[in-house]
CSV table of C-alpha atoms in Angstrom, one decimal:
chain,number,residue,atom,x,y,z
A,1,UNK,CA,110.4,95.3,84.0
A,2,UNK,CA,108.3,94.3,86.8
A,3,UNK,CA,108.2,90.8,88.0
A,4,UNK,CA,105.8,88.6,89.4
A,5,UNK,CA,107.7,88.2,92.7
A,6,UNK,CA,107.6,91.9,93.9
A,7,UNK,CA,106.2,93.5,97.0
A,8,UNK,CA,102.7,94.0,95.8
A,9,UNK,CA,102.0,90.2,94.4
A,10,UNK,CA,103.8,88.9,97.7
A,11,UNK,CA,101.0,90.7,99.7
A,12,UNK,CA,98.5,90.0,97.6
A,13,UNK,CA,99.9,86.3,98.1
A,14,UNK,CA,99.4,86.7,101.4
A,15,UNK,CA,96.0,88.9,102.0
A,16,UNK,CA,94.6,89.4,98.0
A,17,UNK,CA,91.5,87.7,98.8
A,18,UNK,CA,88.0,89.7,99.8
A,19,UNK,CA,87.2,87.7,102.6
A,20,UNK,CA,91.0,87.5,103.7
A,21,UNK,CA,90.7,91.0,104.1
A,22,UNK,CA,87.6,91.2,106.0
A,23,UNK,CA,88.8,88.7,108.3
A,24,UNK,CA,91.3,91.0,109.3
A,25,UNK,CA,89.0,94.3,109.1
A,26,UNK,CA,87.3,92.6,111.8
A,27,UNK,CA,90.6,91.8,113.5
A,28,UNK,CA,91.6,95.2,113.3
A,29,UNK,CA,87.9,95.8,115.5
A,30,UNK,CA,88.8,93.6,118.3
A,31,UNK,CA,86.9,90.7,116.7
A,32,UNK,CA,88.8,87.7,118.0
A,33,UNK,CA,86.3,84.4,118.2
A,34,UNK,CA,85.3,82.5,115.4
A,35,UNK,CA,81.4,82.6,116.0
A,36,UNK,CA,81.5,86.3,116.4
A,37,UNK,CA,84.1,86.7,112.7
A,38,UNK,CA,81.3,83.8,110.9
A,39,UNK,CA,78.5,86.0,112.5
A,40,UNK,CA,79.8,89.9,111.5
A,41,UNK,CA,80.6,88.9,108.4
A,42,UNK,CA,78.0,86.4,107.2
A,43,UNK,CA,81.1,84.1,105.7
A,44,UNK,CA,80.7,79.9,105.5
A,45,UNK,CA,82.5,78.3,108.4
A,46,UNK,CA,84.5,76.3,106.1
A,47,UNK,CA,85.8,79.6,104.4
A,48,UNK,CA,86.5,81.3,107.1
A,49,UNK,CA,88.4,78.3,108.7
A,50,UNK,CA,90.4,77.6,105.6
A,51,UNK,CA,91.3,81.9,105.6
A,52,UNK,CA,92.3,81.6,109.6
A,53,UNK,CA,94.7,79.1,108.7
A,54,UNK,CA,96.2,80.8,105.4
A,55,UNK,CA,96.4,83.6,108.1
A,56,UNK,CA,98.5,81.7,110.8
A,57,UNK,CA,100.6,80.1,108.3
A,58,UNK,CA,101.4,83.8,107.1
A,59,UNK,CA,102.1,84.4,111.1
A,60,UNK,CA,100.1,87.1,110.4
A,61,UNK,CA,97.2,86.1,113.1
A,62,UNK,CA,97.8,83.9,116.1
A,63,UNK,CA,95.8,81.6,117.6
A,64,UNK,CA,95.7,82.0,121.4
A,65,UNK,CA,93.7,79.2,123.9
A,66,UNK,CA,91.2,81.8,126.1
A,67,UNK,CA,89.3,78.3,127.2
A,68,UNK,CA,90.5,75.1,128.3
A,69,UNK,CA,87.4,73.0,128.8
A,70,UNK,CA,85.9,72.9,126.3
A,71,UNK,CA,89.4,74.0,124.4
A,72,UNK,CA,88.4,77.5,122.6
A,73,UNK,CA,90.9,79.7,120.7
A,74,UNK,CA,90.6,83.3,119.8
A,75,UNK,CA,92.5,84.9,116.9
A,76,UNK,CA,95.1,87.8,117.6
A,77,UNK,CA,96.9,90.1,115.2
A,78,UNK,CA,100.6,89.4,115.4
A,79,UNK,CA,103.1,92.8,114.1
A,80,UNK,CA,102.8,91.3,111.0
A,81,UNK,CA,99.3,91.9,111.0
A,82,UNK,CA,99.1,94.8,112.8
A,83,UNK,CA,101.3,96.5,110.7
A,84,UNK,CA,98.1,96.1,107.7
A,85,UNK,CA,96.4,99.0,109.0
A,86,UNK,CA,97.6,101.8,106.5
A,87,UNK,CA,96.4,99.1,103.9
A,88,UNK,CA,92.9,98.6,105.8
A,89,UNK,CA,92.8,102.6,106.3
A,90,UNK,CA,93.6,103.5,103.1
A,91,UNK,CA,91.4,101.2,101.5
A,92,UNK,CA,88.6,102.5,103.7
A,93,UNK,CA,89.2,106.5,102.8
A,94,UNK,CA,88.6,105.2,99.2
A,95,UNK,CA,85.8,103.5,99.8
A,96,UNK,CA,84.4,105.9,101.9
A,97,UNK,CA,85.3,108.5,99.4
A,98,UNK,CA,83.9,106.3,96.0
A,99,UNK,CA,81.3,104.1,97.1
A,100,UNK,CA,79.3,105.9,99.9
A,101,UNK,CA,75.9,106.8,98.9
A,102,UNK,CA,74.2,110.5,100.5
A,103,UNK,CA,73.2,108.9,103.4
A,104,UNK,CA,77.0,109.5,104.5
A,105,UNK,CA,79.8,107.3,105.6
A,106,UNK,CA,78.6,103.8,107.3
A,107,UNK,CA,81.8,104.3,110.1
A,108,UNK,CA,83.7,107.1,111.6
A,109,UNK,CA,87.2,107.0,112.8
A,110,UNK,CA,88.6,109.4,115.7
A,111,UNK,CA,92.0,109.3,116.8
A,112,UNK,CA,92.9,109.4,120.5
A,113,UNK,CA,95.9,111.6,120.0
A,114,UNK,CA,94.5,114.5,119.1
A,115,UNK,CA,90.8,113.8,119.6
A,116,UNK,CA,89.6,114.5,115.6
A,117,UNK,CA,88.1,112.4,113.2
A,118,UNK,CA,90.9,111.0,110.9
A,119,UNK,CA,91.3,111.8,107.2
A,120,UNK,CA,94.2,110.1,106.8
A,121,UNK,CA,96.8,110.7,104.1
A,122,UNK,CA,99.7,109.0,103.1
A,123,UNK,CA,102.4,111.2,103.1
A,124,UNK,CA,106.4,111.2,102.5
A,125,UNK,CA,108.5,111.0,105.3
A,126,UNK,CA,111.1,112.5,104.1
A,127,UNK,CA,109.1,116.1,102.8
A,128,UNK,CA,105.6,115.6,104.3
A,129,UNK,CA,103.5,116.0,101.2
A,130,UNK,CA,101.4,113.8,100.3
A,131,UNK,CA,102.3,110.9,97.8
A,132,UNK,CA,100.2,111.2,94.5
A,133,UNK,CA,100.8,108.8,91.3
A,134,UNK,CA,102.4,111.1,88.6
A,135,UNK,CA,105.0,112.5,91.4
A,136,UNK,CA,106.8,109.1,91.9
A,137,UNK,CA,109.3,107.3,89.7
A,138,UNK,CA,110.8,103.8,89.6
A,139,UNK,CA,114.2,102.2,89.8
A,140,UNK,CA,114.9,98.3,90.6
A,141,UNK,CA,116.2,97.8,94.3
A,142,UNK,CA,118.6,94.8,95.1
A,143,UNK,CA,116.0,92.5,94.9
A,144,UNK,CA,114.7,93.1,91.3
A,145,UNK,CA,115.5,90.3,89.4
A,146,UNK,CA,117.2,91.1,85.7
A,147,UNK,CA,115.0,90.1,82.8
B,1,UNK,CA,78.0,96.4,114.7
B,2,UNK,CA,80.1,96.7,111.2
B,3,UNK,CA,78.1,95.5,108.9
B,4,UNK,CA,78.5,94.4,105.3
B,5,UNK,CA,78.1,97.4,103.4
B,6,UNK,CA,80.5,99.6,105.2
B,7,UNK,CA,83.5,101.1,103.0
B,8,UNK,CA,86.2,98.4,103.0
B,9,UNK,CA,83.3,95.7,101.9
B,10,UNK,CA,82.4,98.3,98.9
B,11,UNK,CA,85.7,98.9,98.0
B,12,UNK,CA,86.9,95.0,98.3
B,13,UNK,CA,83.3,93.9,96.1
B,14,UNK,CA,85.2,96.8,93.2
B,15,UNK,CA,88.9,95.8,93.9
B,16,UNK,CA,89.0,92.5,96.2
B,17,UNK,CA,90.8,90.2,93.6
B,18,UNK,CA,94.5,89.3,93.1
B,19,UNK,CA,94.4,89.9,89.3
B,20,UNK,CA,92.3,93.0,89.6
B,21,UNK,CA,94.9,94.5,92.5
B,22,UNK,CA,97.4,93.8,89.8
B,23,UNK,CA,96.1,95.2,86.6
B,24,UNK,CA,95.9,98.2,88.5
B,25,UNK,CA,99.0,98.1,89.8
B,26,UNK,CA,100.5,98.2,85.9
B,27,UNK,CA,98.2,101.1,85.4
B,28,UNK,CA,100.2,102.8,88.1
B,29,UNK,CA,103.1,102.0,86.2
B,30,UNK,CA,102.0,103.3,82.7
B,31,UNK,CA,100.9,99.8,81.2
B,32,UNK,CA,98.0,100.7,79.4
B,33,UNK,CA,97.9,98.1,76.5
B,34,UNK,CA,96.2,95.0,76.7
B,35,UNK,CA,98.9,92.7,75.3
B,36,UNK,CA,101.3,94.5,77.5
B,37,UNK,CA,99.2,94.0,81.0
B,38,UNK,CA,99.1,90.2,79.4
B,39,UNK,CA,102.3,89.9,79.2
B,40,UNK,CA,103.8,91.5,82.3
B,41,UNK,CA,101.5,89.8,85.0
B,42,UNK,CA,101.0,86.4,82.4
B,43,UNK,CA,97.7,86.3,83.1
B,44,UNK,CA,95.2,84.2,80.8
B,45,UNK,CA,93.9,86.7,78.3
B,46,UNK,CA,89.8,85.8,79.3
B,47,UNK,CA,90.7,86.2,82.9
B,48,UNK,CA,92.2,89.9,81.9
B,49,UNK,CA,89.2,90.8,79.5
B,50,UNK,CA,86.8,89.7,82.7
B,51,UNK,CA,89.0,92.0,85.2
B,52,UNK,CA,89.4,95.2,82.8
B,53,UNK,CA,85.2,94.9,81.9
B,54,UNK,CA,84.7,95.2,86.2
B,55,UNK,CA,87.1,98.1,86.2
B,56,UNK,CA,85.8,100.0,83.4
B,57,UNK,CA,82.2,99.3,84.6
B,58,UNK,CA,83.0,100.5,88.3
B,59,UNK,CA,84.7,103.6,86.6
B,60,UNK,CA,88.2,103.2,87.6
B,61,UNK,CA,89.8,102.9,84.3
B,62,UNK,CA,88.4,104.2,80.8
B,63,UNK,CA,88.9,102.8,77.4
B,64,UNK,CA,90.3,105.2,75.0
B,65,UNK,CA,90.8,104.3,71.4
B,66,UNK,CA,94.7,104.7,70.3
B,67,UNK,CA,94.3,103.7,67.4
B,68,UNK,CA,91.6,103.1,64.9
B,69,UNK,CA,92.8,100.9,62.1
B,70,UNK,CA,92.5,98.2,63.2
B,71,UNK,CA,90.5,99.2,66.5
B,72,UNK,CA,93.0,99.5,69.1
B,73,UNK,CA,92.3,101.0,73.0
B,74,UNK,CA,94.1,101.2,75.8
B,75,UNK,CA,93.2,101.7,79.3
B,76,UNK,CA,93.8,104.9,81.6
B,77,UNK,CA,92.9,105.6,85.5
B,78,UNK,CA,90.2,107.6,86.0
B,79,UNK,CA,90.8,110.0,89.3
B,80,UNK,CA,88.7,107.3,91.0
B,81,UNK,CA,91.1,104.9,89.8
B,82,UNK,CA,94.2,107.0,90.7
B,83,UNK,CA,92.6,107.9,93.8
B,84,UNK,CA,93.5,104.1,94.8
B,85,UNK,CA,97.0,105.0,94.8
B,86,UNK,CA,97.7,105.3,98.5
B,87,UNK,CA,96.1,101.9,99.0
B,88,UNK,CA,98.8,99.9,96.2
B,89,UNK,CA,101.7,102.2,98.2
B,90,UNK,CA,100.2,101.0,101.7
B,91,UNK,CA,100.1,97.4,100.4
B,92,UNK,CA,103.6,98.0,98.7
B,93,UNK,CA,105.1,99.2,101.8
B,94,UNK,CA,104.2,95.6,103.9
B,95,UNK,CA,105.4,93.7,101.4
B,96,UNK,CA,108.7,95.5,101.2
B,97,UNK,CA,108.9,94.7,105.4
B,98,UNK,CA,107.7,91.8,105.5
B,99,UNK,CA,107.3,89.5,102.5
B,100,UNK,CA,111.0,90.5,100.8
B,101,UNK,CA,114.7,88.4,101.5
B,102,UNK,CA,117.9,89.3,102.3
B,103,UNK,CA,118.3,90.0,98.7
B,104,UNK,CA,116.6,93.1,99.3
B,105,UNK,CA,113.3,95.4,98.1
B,106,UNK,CA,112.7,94.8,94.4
B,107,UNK,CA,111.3,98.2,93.5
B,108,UNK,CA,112.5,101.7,94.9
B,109,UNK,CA,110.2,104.5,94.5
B,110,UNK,CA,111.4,107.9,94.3
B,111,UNK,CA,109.5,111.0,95.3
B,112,UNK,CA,109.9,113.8,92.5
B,113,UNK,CA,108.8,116.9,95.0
B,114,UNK,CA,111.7,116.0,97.3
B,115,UNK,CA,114.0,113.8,95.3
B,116,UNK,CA,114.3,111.5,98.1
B,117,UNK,CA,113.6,107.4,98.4
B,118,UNK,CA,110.2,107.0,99.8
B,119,UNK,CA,108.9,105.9,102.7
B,120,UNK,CA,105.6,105.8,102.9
B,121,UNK,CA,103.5,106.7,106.0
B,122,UNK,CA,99.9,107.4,106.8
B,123,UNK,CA,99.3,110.0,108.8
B,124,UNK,CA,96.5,111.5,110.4
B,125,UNK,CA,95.9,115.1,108.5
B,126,UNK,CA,94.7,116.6,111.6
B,127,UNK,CA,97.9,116.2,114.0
B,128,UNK,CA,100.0,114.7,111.7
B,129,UNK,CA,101.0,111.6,113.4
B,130,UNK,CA,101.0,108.6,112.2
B,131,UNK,CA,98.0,106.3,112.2
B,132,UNK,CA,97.9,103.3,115.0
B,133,UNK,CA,95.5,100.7,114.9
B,134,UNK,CA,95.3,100.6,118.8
B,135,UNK,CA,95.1,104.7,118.8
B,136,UNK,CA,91.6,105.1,117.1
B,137,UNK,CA,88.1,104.4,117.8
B,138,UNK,CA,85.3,104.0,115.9
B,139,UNK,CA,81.5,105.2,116.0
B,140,UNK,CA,78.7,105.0,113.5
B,141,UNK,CA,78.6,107.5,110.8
B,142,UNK,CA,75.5,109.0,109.2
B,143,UNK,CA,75.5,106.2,106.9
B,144,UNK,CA,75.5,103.2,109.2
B,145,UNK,CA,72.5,100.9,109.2
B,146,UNK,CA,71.1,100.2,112.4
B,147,UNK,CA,71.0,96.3,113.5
């Protein structure tokens, strides 16, 4: 049986909230200053002030000083957060795939590597293909707790 | 400028809840049944009603009737629905790094093709590396509005 406490309800602890989420959508866009996050996404100061700190407490953004006088602090993604973005991309190749009208995708992604625009995929490691639902099964790890 | 209808916004206004990430996450695992979702995440039965209404109204789960004296249905991913997939092993895959103890992950997934424990990665399908957030670049797509 699955519990409460496992990996997916611990994220979602941690980032299950919309506007957690876009808070770090714009992190992940080099969005750092609280004026420019309230402004992009149209969020109440209080909200996003109150997500900021859920985030820092997470250590999953840090608050750095860029200004001393007045003080002013900008908002960095730690490896904690940075290490969201399969989340962030995968959760934008559904949306992009589900929810975009004909006019087309709103954003395109290109990856410096190799130069193309990314589909990504989220594959094995271990064989390369692709992970799809019905091909996976399920056994408790060390951390399962008996029920 | 990103606005607020790009593809994570859509797919976060469909799936950006706690609850809703959850009930899909027992889809994933086979939990189809209403008293059984109920029971497993022990959520309140109004707040599960309201979550499975959103779902089946964004078509991401269908209702099918199991059995029809009395009225029983249960609730299946629709490809849209199992489409979402990558994004619950994405979020499964952080929590597993970073949220779990010393105790140890408390799910392993095993990948049928290959036999093997998996590891999740996202790749780009083009080169086949893995995605970095500081190794893309964005532009506007077809379906951007213009600020």
């Amino acid at each position: 049986m699955r519990l409460q406490n496992d990996s997916v309800w611990n994220a979602l602890t941690l980032i299950g909230d919309r506007w957690t989420f876009l808070v770090l959508r714009e992190a992940f866009f080099g969005v750092r200053r609280f004026d420019q996050i309230q402004r992009n996404l149209g969020i109440a100061r209080n909200i996003l002030t109150d997500r900021l700190r859920q985030l820092e407490a997470s250590e999953i953004v840090e608050r750095r000083l860029y200004q001393s006088n007045p003080e002013r602090f900008e908002y960095r993604l730690t490896e904690k957060g940075l290490d969201l973005y399969p989340v962030l991309l995968a959760l934008m190749r559904w949306g992009d795939k589900w929810t975009v009208g004909e006019k087309g995708v709103p954003l395109l992604l290109y990856h410096k590597p190799c130069g193309s625009q990314i589909t990504p995929s989220v594959i094995c490691t271990h064989c390369g293909l692709e992970i799809k639902a019905r091909e996976v099964y399920y056994e408790d790890g060390p951390g399962a707790i008996s029920s």
